[in-house]
Amino acid sequence: MSSSLTKKFFLLEGKTKKIFSTENPNKIILHYKDELSALNGLKKEFLQKKGILNNEISSFLFKKMNYYGINTHFIRKINNREQLCHKVNMIPLEFVIRNIITGSMSKRLGIKKGTIPSNTIFEIFYKNDALMDPFINIHHAVFICDVSYEELNIIHQITLNINNFLKKLFLDKNIILVDFKIEFGKNKKNKILLSDEISPDTCRLWDKKTNKKLDKDVFRNNSHKNILDIYMEVLKRLNVPNNN
């Protein structure tokens, strides 16, 4: 039945995606836009076909994780821009894993960029554009959001599993997974599912040999390099067919 589902009503639009309902109240369609956003939406740019690349990469990674037992909202890729997904109530938190210190943590704590921590760093940010997505702790999260300490422990373990899985997958392609941010939601049975996307928009990826950036940092840091070429390189290294 899922193969016949089509877009019914527009539900929501974010910085890089649109969400539509389907005939099935428990399934939605995620549409990837050609928008690139950084610095909490302060920097934006339209890049033709960027949504196609992120849909291809994210669909590939979510499909792999589903196969290896990491529960996600992803059901299948519909076309070059859209995915069929389980409908979830999003938890308004971003969870960040840092394998190498750079970006905001380097600035916030005065740690030299490129430092490799002895432990895996797990951080939580409150998704709120008006507040610039502030860094919070688990007690803030329980107080602010519809999430319990037990659920945060579950999310922490899932996130570590995702990190182990993605680190190996990328390293096999000569890519270092520096850090990444992910989001979770709860389905109709209150089960926690990895949601949103995983792509060069949400990960820092460095070439293993040269430390060349293969992610949104190229755009964030005002580089003149073609960001679409960078994303296409990630797609090719993952051996994802691109027919568009």
PDB file of C-alpha atoms in Angstrom:
ATOM      1  CA  MET A   1       0.000   0.000   0.000  1.00  0.00           C
ATOM      2  CA  SER A   2       2.849   2.398   0.769  1.00  0.00           C
ATOM      3  CA  SER A   3       3.906   2.406  -2.898  1.00  0.00           C
ATOM      4  CA  SER A   4       0.661   4.217  -3.849  1.00  0.00           C
ATOM      5  CA  LEU A   5       0.893   6.957  -1.236  1.00  0.00           C
ATOM      6  CA  THR A   6       1.006  10.496  -2.601  1.00  0.00           C
ATOM      7  CA  LYS A   7       1.263  14.000  -1.193  1.00  0.00           C
ATOM      8  CA  LYS A   8      -2.034  15.168   0.252  1.00  0.00           C
ATOM      9  CA  PHE A   9      -1.615  18.335   2.333  1.00  0.00           C
ATOM     10  CA  PHE A  10       1.307  20.651   3.003  1.00  0.00           C
ATOM     11  CA  LEU A  11       2.151  20.449   6.710  1.00  0.00           C
ATOM     12  CA  LEU A  12       5.364  22.298   7.447  1.00  0.00           C
ATOM     13  CA  GLU A  13       8.390  23.973   5.877  1.00  0.00           C
ATOM     14  CA  GLY A  14      11.838  24.158   7.425  1.00  0.00           C
ATOM     15  CA  LYS A  15      15.096  25.694   6.238  1.00  0.00           C
ATOM     16  CA  THR A  16      15.921  22.852   3.849  1.00  0.00           C
ATOM     17  CA  LYS A  17      12.844  20.608   3.639  1.00  0.00           C
ATOM     18  CA  LYS A  18       9.058  20.589   3.243  1.00  0.00           C
ATOM     19  CA  ILE A  19       6.728  18.036   4.850  1.00  0.00           C
ATOM     20  CA  PHE A  20       3.490  16.736   3.331  1.00  0.00           C
ATOM     21  CA  SER A  21       0.795  14.422   4.672  1.00  0.00           C
ATOM     22  CA  THR A  22      -0.314  11.288   2.801  1.00  0.00           C
ATOM     23  CA  GLU A  23      -3.446   9.127   2.721  1.00  0.00           C
ATOM     24  CA  ASN A  24      -1.930   7.239   5.639  1.00  0.00           C
ATOM     25  CA  PRO A  25      -2.078   9.405   8.808  1.00  0.00           C
ATOM     26  CA  ASN A  26       1.076   7.736  10.137  1.00  0.00           C
ATOM     27  CA  LYS A  27       3.256   8.418   7.102  1.00  0.00           C
ATOM     28  CA  ILE A  28       4.573  11.644   5.608  1.00  0.00           C
ATOM     29  CA  ILE A  29       6.546  12.724   2.561  1.00  0.00           C
ATOM     30  CA  LEU A  30       9.766  14.671   3.079  1.00  0.00           C
ATOM     31  CA  HIS A  31      10.733  16.979   0.201  1.00  0.00           C
ATOM     32  CA  TYR A  32      14.334  18.232  -0.016  1.00  0.00           C
ATOM     33  CA  LYS A  33      14.732  21.853  -1.143  1.00  0.00           C
ATOM     34  CA  ASP A  34      17.616  23.492  -3.001  1.00  0.00           C
ATOM     35  CA  GLU A  35      18.392  25.708  -0.019  1.00  0.00           C
ATOM     36  CA  LEU A  36      21.654  25.867   1.902  1.00  0.00           C
ATOM     37  CA  SER A  37      21.476  27.372   5.370  1.00  0.00           C
ATOM     38  CA  ALA A  38      24.175  28.046   7.957  1.00  0.00           C
ATOM     39  CA  LEU A  39      24.742  29.996  11.165  1.00  0.00           C
ATOM     40  CA  ASN A  40      21.227  29.252  12.459  1.00  0.00           C
ATOM     41  CA  GLY A  41      19.659  30.456   9.229  1.00  0.00           C
ATOM     42  CA  LEU A  42      21.514  33.791   9.106  1.00  0.00           C
ATOM     43  CA  LYS A  43      23.334  32.718   5.947  1.00  0.00           C
ATOM     44  CA  LYS A  44      21.273  31.292   3.099  1.00  0.00           C
ATOM     45  CA  GLU A  45      21.766  30.464  -0.541  1.00  0.00           C
ATOM     46  CA  PHE A  46      19.818  28.753  -3.323  1.00  0.00           C
ATOM     47  CA  LEU A  47      21.810  25.975  -4.994  1.00  0.00           C
ATOM     48  CA  GLN A  48      20.138  24.106  -7.810  1.00  0.00           C
ATOM     49  CA  LYS A  49      20.155  20.301  -7.297  1.00  0.00           C
ATOM     50  CA  LYS A  50      21.525  20.563  -3.767  1.00  0.00           C
ATOM     51  CA  GLY A  51      18.305  18.977  -2.446  1.00  0.00           C
ATOM     52  CA  ILE A  52      18.754  16.065  -4.830  1.00  0.00           C
ATOM     53  CA  LEU A  53      22.250  15.344  -3.501  1.00  0.00           C
ATOM     54  CA  ASN A  54      21.190  15.490   0.144  1.00  0.00           C
ATOM     55  CA  ASN A  55      18.178  13.269  -0.520  1.00  0.00           C
ATOM     56  CA  GLU A  56      20.403  10.688  -2.218  1.00  0.00           C
ATOM     57  CA  ILE A  57      23.018  10.710   0.554  1.00  0.00           C
ATOM     58  CA  SER A  58      20.535  10.732   3.437  1.00  0.00           C
ATOM     59  CA  SER A  59      18.369   8.008   1.860  1.00  0.00           C
ATOM     60  CA  PHE A  60      21.437   5.808   1.400  1.00  0.00           C
ATOM     61  CA  LEU A  61      22.583   6.261   5.016  1.00  0.00           C
ATOM     62  CA  PHE A  62      19.138   5.812   6.564  1.00  0.00           C
ATOM     63  CA  LYS A  63      18.498   2.686   4.512  1.00  0.00           C
ATOM     64  CA  LYS A  64      21.822   1.255   5.699  1.00  0.00           C
ATOM     65  CA  MET A  65      21.030   2.053   9.330  1.00  0.00           C
ATOM     66  CA  ASN A  66      17.570   0.484   9.097  1.00  0.00           C
ATOM     67  CA  TYR A  67      19.173  -2.661   7.713  1.00  0.00           C
ATOM     68  CA  TYR A  68      21.690  -2.810  10.577  1.00  0.00           C
ATOM     69  CA  GLY A  69      19.069  -2.383  13.275  1.00  0.00           C
ATOM     70  CA  ILE A  70      19.139   1.360  13.966  1.00  0.00           C
ATOM     71  CA  ASN A  71      15.491   2.439  13.940  1.00  0.00           C
ATOM     72  CA  THR A  72      14.800   5.501  11.792  1.00  0.00           C
ATOM     73  CA  HIS A  73      11.769   7.303  10.400  1.00  0.00           C
ATOM     74  CA  PHE A  74      12.900   6.477   6.843  1.00  0.00           C
ATOM     75  CA  ILE A  75      10.791   4.021   4.819  1.00  0.00           C
ATOM     76  CA  ARG A  76      12.030   4.495   1.267  1.00  0.00           C
ATOM     77  CA  LYS A  77      13.163   7.022  -1.320  1.00  0.00           C
ATOM     78  CA  ILE A  78      10.268   8.007  -3.595  1.00  0.00           C
ATOM     79  CA  ASN A  79      12.116  10.050  -6.213  1.00  0.00           C
ATOM     80  CA  ASN A  80      15.183  12.267  -6.527  1.00  0.00           C
ATOM     81  CA  ARG A  81      13.841  14.805  -4.012  1.00  0.00           C
ATOM     82  CA  GLU A  82      11.428  12.940  -1.755  1.00  0.00           C
ATOM     83  CA  GLN A  83      11.305  10.255   0.917  1.00  0.00           C
ATOM     84  CA  LEU A  84       8.414   8.365   2.463  1.00  0.00           C
ATOM     85  CA  CYS A  85       8.837   8.432   6.239  1.00  0.00           C
ATOM     86  CA  HIS A  86       7.024   7.477   9.408  1.00  0.00           C
ATOM     87  CA  LYS A  87       5.257  10.442  10.963  1.00  0.00           C
ATOM     88  CA  VAL A  88       6.824  11.373  14.303  1.00  0.00           C
ATOM     89  CA  ASN A  89       6.455  14.059  16.914  1.00  0.00           C
ATOM     90  CA  MET A  90       9.850  15.703  16.811  1.00  0.00           C
ATOM     91  CA  ILE A  91      11.749  16.234  20.043  1.00  0.00           C
ATOM     92  CA  PRO A  92      12.965  19.874  19.816  1.00  0.00           C
ATOM     93  CA  LEU A  93      16.570  18.975  20.555  1.00  0.00           C
ATOM     94  CA  GLU A  94      19.700  18.532  18.479  1.00  0.00           C
ATOM     95  CA  PHE A  95      22.155  15.889  19.637  1.00  0.00           C
ATOM     96  CA  VAL A  96      25.781  16.396  18.648  1.00  0.00           C
ATOM     97  CA  ILE A  97      28.597  13.872  18.704  1.00  0.00           C
ATOM     98  CA  ARG A  98      32.162  15.177  18.494  1.00  0.00           C
ATOM     99  CA  ASN A  99      34.991  12.810  17.556  1.00  0.00           C
ATOM    100  CA  ILE A 100      37.375  15.693  16.843  1.00  0.00           C
ATOM    101  CA  ILE A 101      37.087  19.133  18.450  1.00  0.00           C
ATOM    102  CA  THR A 102      36.332  22.027  16.104  1.00  0.00           C
ATOM    103  CA  GLY A 103      33.531  24.513  15.456  1.00  0.00           C
ATOM    104  CA  SER A 104      31.487  25.902  18.346  1.00  0.00           C
ATOM    105  CA  MET A 105      33.030  23.678  21.017  1.00  0.00           C
ATOM    106  CA  SER A 106      36.506  24.867  20.107  1.00  0.00           C
ATOM    107  CA  LYS A 107      35.382  28.492  20.435  1.00  0.00           C
ATOM    108  CA  ARG A 108      33.245  27.926  23.539  1.00  0.00           C
ATOM    109  CA  LEU A 109      35.926  26.147  25.571  1.00  0.00           C
ATOM    110  CA  GLY A 110      39.101  27.496  23.992  1.00  0.00           C
ATOM    111  CA  ILE A 111      40.241  24.093  22.766  1.00  0.00           C
ATOM    112  CA  LYS A 112      42.569  23.917  19.792  1.00  0.00           C
ATOM    113  CA  LYS A 113      40.853  22.867  16.576  1.00  0.00           C
ATOM    114  CA  GLY A 114      41.727  19.320  15.584  1.00  0.00           C
ATOM    115  CA  THR A 115      42.124  18.065  19.156  1.00  0.00           C
ATOM    116  CA  ILE A 116      41.055  14.427  19.477  1.00  0.00           C
ATOM    117  CA  PRO A 117      39.344  13.857  22.854  1.00  0.00           C
ATOM    118  CA  SER A 118      40.003  10.710  24.884  1.00  0.00           C
ATOM    119  CA  ASN A 119      36.227  10.254  25.198  1.00  0.00           C
ATOM    120  CA  THR A 120      33.385  10.734  22.739  1.00  0.00           C
ATOM    121  CA  ILE A 121      31.729  14.111  23.356  1.00  0.00           C
ATOM    122  CA  PHE A 122      27.904  14.102  23.500  1.00  0.00           C
ATOM    123  CA  GLU A 123      26.129  17.486  23.500  1.00  0.00           C
ATOM    124  CA  ILE A 124      22.522  18.685  23.516  1.00  0.00           C
ATOM    125  CA  PHE A 125      21.181  21.880  21.942  1.00  0.00           C
ATOM    126  CA  TYR A 126      17.676  23.291  22.290  1.00  0.00           C
ATOM    127  CA  LYS A 127      16.126  23.836  18.839  1.00  0.00           C
ATOM    128  CA  ASN A 128      14.919  27.409  19.046  1.00  0.00           C
ATOM    129  CA  ASP A 129      15.818  29.881  16.291  1.00  0.00           C
ATOM    130  CA  ALA A 130      14.952  32.912  18.414  1.00  0.00           C
ATOM    131  CA  LEU A 131      17.450  31.778  21.060  1.00  0.00           C
ATOM    132  CA  MET A 132      20.061  30.660  18.484  1.00  0.00           C
ATOM    133  CA  ASP A 133      19.766  26.966  19.469  1.00  0.00           C
ATOM    134  CA  PRO A 134      21.459  27.219  22.892  1.00  0.00           C
ATOM    135  CA  PHE A 135      23.672  24.531  24.415  1.00  0.00           C
ATOM    136  CA  ILE A 136      21.852  22.860  27.341  1.00  0.00           C
ATOM    137  CA  ASN A 137      22.216  19.893  29.712  1.00  0.00           C
ATOM    138  CA  ILE A 138      19.939  16.888  30.290  1.00  0.00           C
ATOM    139  CA  HIS A 139      18.121  18.573  33.179  1.00  0.00           C
ATOM    140  CA  HIS A 140      17.219  21.551  30.989  1.00  0.00           C
ATOM    141  CA  ALA A 141      16.051  19.116  28.287  1.00  0.00           C
ATOM    142  CA  VAL A 142      13.703  17.246  30.638  1.00  0.00           C
ATOM    143  CA  PHE A 143      12.326  20.540  31.964  1.00  0.00           C
ATOM    144  CA  ILE A 144      11.829  22.210  28.569  1.00  0.00           C
ATOM    145  CA  CYS A 145      10.870  19.308  26.300  1.00  0.00           C
ATOM    146  CA  ASP A 146       8.552  16.313  26.293  1.00  0.00           C
ATOM    147  CA  VAL A 147      11.379  13.885  27.071  1.00  0.00           C
ATOM    148  CA  SER A 148      12.334  11.901  30.163  1.00  0.00           C
ATOM    149  CA  TYR A 149      15.703  10.983  31.681  1.00  0.00           C
ATOM    150  CA  GLU A 150      15.121   7.388  30.576  1.00  0.00           C
ATOM    151  CA  GLU A 151      14.426   8.491  26.995  1.00  0.00           C
ATOM    152  CA  LEU A 152      17.554  10.654  26.985  1.00  0.00           C
ATOM    153  CA  ASN A 153      19.574   7.636  28.096  1.00  0.00           C
ATOM    154  CA  ILE A 154      18.075   5.649  25.223  1.00  0.00           C
ATOM    155  CA  ILE A 155      18.888   8.475  22.774  1.00  0.00           C
ATOM    156  CA  HIS A 156      22.440   8.646  24.121  1.00  0.00           C
ATOM    157  CA  GLN A 157      22.989   4.934  23.465  1.00  0.00           C
ATOM    158  CA  ILE A 158      21.402   5.111  20.007  1.00  0.00           C
ATOM    159  CA  THR A 159      23.587   8.092  19.182  1.00  0.00           C
ATOM    160  CA  LEU A 160      26.751   6.234  20.207  1.00  0.00           C
ATOM    161  CA  ASN A 161      25.659   3.297  18.030  1.00  0.00           C
ATOM    162  CA  ILE A 162      25.067   5.657  15.103  1.00  0.00           C
ATOM    163  CA  ASN A 163      28.502   7.192  15.634  1.00  0.00           C
ATOM    164  CA  ASN A 164      30.228   3.797  15.597  1.00  0.00           C
ATOM    165  CA  PHE A 165      28.325   2.782  12.480  1.00  0.00           C
ATOM    166  CA  LEU A 166      28.948   6.020  10.557  1.00  0.00           C
ATOM    167  CA  LYS A 167      32.621   6.309  11.552  1.00  0.00           C
ATOM    168  CA  LYS A 168      33.376   2.909  10.042  1.00  0.00           C
ATOM    169  CA  LEU A 169      31.230   3.479   6.962  1.00  0.00           C
ATOM    170  CA  PHE A 170      32.901   6.804   6.154  1.00  0.00           C
ATOM    171  CA  LEU A 171      36.397   5.640   7.038  1.00  0.00           C
ATOM    172  CA  ASP A 172      36.015   2.808   4.520  1.00  0.00           C
ATOM    173  CA  LYS A 173      35.572   5.624   1.962  1.00  0.00           C
ATOM    174  CA  ASN A 174      38.659   7.512   3.220  1.00  0.00           C
ATOM    175  CA  ILE A 175      36.491  10.069   5.042  1.00  0.00           C
ATOM    176  CA  ILE A 176      36.865  11.031   8.708  1.00  0.00           C
ATOM    177  CA  LEU A 177      33.616  11.675  10.582  1.00  0.00           C
ATOM    178  CA  VAL A 178      34.618  14.705  12.659  1.00  0.00           C
ATOM    179  CA  ASP A 179      31.228  15.436  14.220  1.00  0.00           C
ATOM    180  CA  PHE A 180      27.539  15.381  13.393  1.00  0.00           C
ATOM    181  CA  LYS A 181      24.159  16.498  14.681  1.00  0.00           C
ATOM    182  CA  ILE A 182      21.007  14.399  14.639  1.00  0.00           C
ATOM    183  CA  GLU A 183      17.378  14.677  15.708  1.00  0.00           C
ATOM    184  CA  PHE A 184      14.837  12.211  17.033  1.00  0.00           C
ATOM    185  CA  GLY A 185      11.072  11.895  17.101  1.00  0.00           C
ATOM    186  CA  LYS A 186       8.449   9.618  18.631  1.00  0.00           C
ATOM    187  CA  ASN A 187       6.025   7.629  16.492  1.00  0.00           C
ATOM    188  CA  LYS A 188       2.395   6.801  17.343  1.00  0.00           C
ATOM    189  CA  LYS A 189       3.585   4.051  19.695  1.00  0.00           C
ATOM    190  CA  ASN A 190       5.926   6.508  21.449  1.00  0.00           C
ATOM    191  CA  LYS A 191       8.947   4.686  20.016  1.00  0.00           C
ATOM    192  CA  ILE A 192      12.026   6.842  19.534  1.00  0.00           C
ATOM    193  CA  LEU A 193      13.202   7.015  15.905  1.00  0.00           C
ATOM    194  CA  LEU A 194      16.166   8.753  14.326  1.00  0.00           C
ATOM    195  CA  SER A 195      14.618  11.450  12.131  1.00  0.00           C
ATOM    196  CA  ASP A 196      15.384  14.456   9.905  1.00  0.00           C
ATOM    197  CA  GLU A 197      18.481  13.773   7.761  1.00  0.00           C
ATOM    198  CA  ILE A 198      22.149  12.810   7.763  1.00  0.00           C
ATOM    199  CA  SER A 199      24.164  14.515   5.037  1.00  0.00           C
ATOM    200  CA  PRO A 200      27.077  16.934   4.515  1.00  0.00           C
ATOM    201  CA  ASP A 201      24.654  19.553   5.861  1.00  0.00           C
ATOM    202  CA  THR A 202      24.598  17.856   9.264  1.00  0.00           C
ATOM    203  CA  CYS A 203      28.065  16.244   9.442  1.00  0.00           C
ATOM    204  CA  ARG A 204      31.621  17.498   9.387  1.00  0.00           C
ATOM    205  CA  LEU A 205      33.536  15.250   7.017  1.00  0.00           C
ATOM    206  CA  TRP A 206      37.266  15.481   6.294  1.00  0.00           C
ATOM    207  CA  ASP A 207      39.320  13.662   3.714  1.00  0.00           C
ATOM    208  CA  LYS A 208      41.448  11.080   5.529  1.00  0.00           C
ATOM    209  CA  LYS A 209      44.716  12.009   3.788  1.00  0.00           C
ATOM    210  CA  THR A 210      44.456  15.780   3.326  1.00  0.00           C
ATOM    211  CA  ASN A 211      41.830  16.927   5.895  1.00  0.00           C
ATOM    212  CA  LYS A 212      40.043  18.607   3.000  1.00  0.00           C
ATOM    213  CA  LYS A 213      36.535  19.629   4.103  1.00  0.00           C
ATOM    214  CA  LEU A 214      33.728  17.638   2.466  1.00  0.00           C
ATOM    215  CA  ASP A 215      30.747  19.327   4.122  1.00  0.00           C
ATOM    216  CA  LYS A 216      28.824  22.560   4.751  1.00  0.00           C
ATOM    217  CA  ASP A 217      31.841  24.186   6.434  1.00  0.00           C
ATOM    218  CA  VAL A 218      33.008  25.082   2.923  1.00  0.00           C
ATOM    219  CA  PHE A 219      29.914  27.319   2.638  1.00  0.00           C
ATOM    220  CA  ARG A 220      29.951  28.385   6.294  1.00  0.00           C
ATOM    221  CA  ASN A 221      33.552  29.622   6.013  1.00  0.00           C
ATOM    222  CA  ASN A 222      32.941  31.651   2.825  1.00  0.00           C
ATOM    223  CA  SER A 223      35.068  29.407   0.655  1.00  0.00           C
ATOM    224  CA  HIS A 224      34.896  30.008  -3.088  1.00  0.00           C
ATOM    225  CA  LYS A 225      34.883  26.263  -3.745  1.00  0.00           C
ATOM    226  CA  ASN A 226      31.764  24.860  -5.397  1.00  0.00           C
ATOM    227  CA  ILE A 227      29.768  23.277  -2.556  1.00  0.00           C
ATOM    228  CA  LEU A 228      27.822  21.135  -5.027  1.00  0.00           C
ATOM    229  CA  ASP A 229      31.063  19.558  -6.243  1.00  0.00           C
ATOM    230  CA  ILE A 230      31.970  18.793  -2.609  1.00  0.00           C
ATOM    231  CA  TYR A 231      28.605  17.117  -1.935  1.00  0.00           C
ATOM    232  CA  MET A 232      28.865  15.211  -5.212  1.00  0.00           C
ATOM    233  CA  GLU A 233      32.267  13.893  -4.144  1.00  0.00           C
ATOM    234  CA  VAL A 234      30.730  12.500  -0.935  1.00  0.00           C
ATOM    235  CA  LEU A 235      27.968  10.890  -2.990  1.00  0.00           C
ATOM    236  CA  LYS A 236      30.482   9.263  -5.326  1.00  0.00           C
ATOM    237  CA  ARG A 237      32.687   8.000  -2.499  1.00  0.00           C
ATOM    238  CA  LEU A 238      29.672   6.329  -0.914  1.00  0.00           C
ATOM    239  CA  ASN A 239      29.054   4.635  -4.294  1.00  0.00           C
ATOM    240  CA  VAL A 240      25.502   5.959  -4.402  1.00  0.00           C
ATOM    241  CA  PRO A 241      24.061   5.869  -7.936  1.00  0.00           C
ATOM    242  CA  ASN A 242      23.051   9.373  -9.086  1.00  0.00           C
ATOM    243  CA  ASN A 243      20.797   9.312 -12.108  1.00  0.00           C
ATOM    244  CA  ASN A 244      19.838  12.966 -12.031  1.00  0.00           C
TER     245      ASN A 244
END
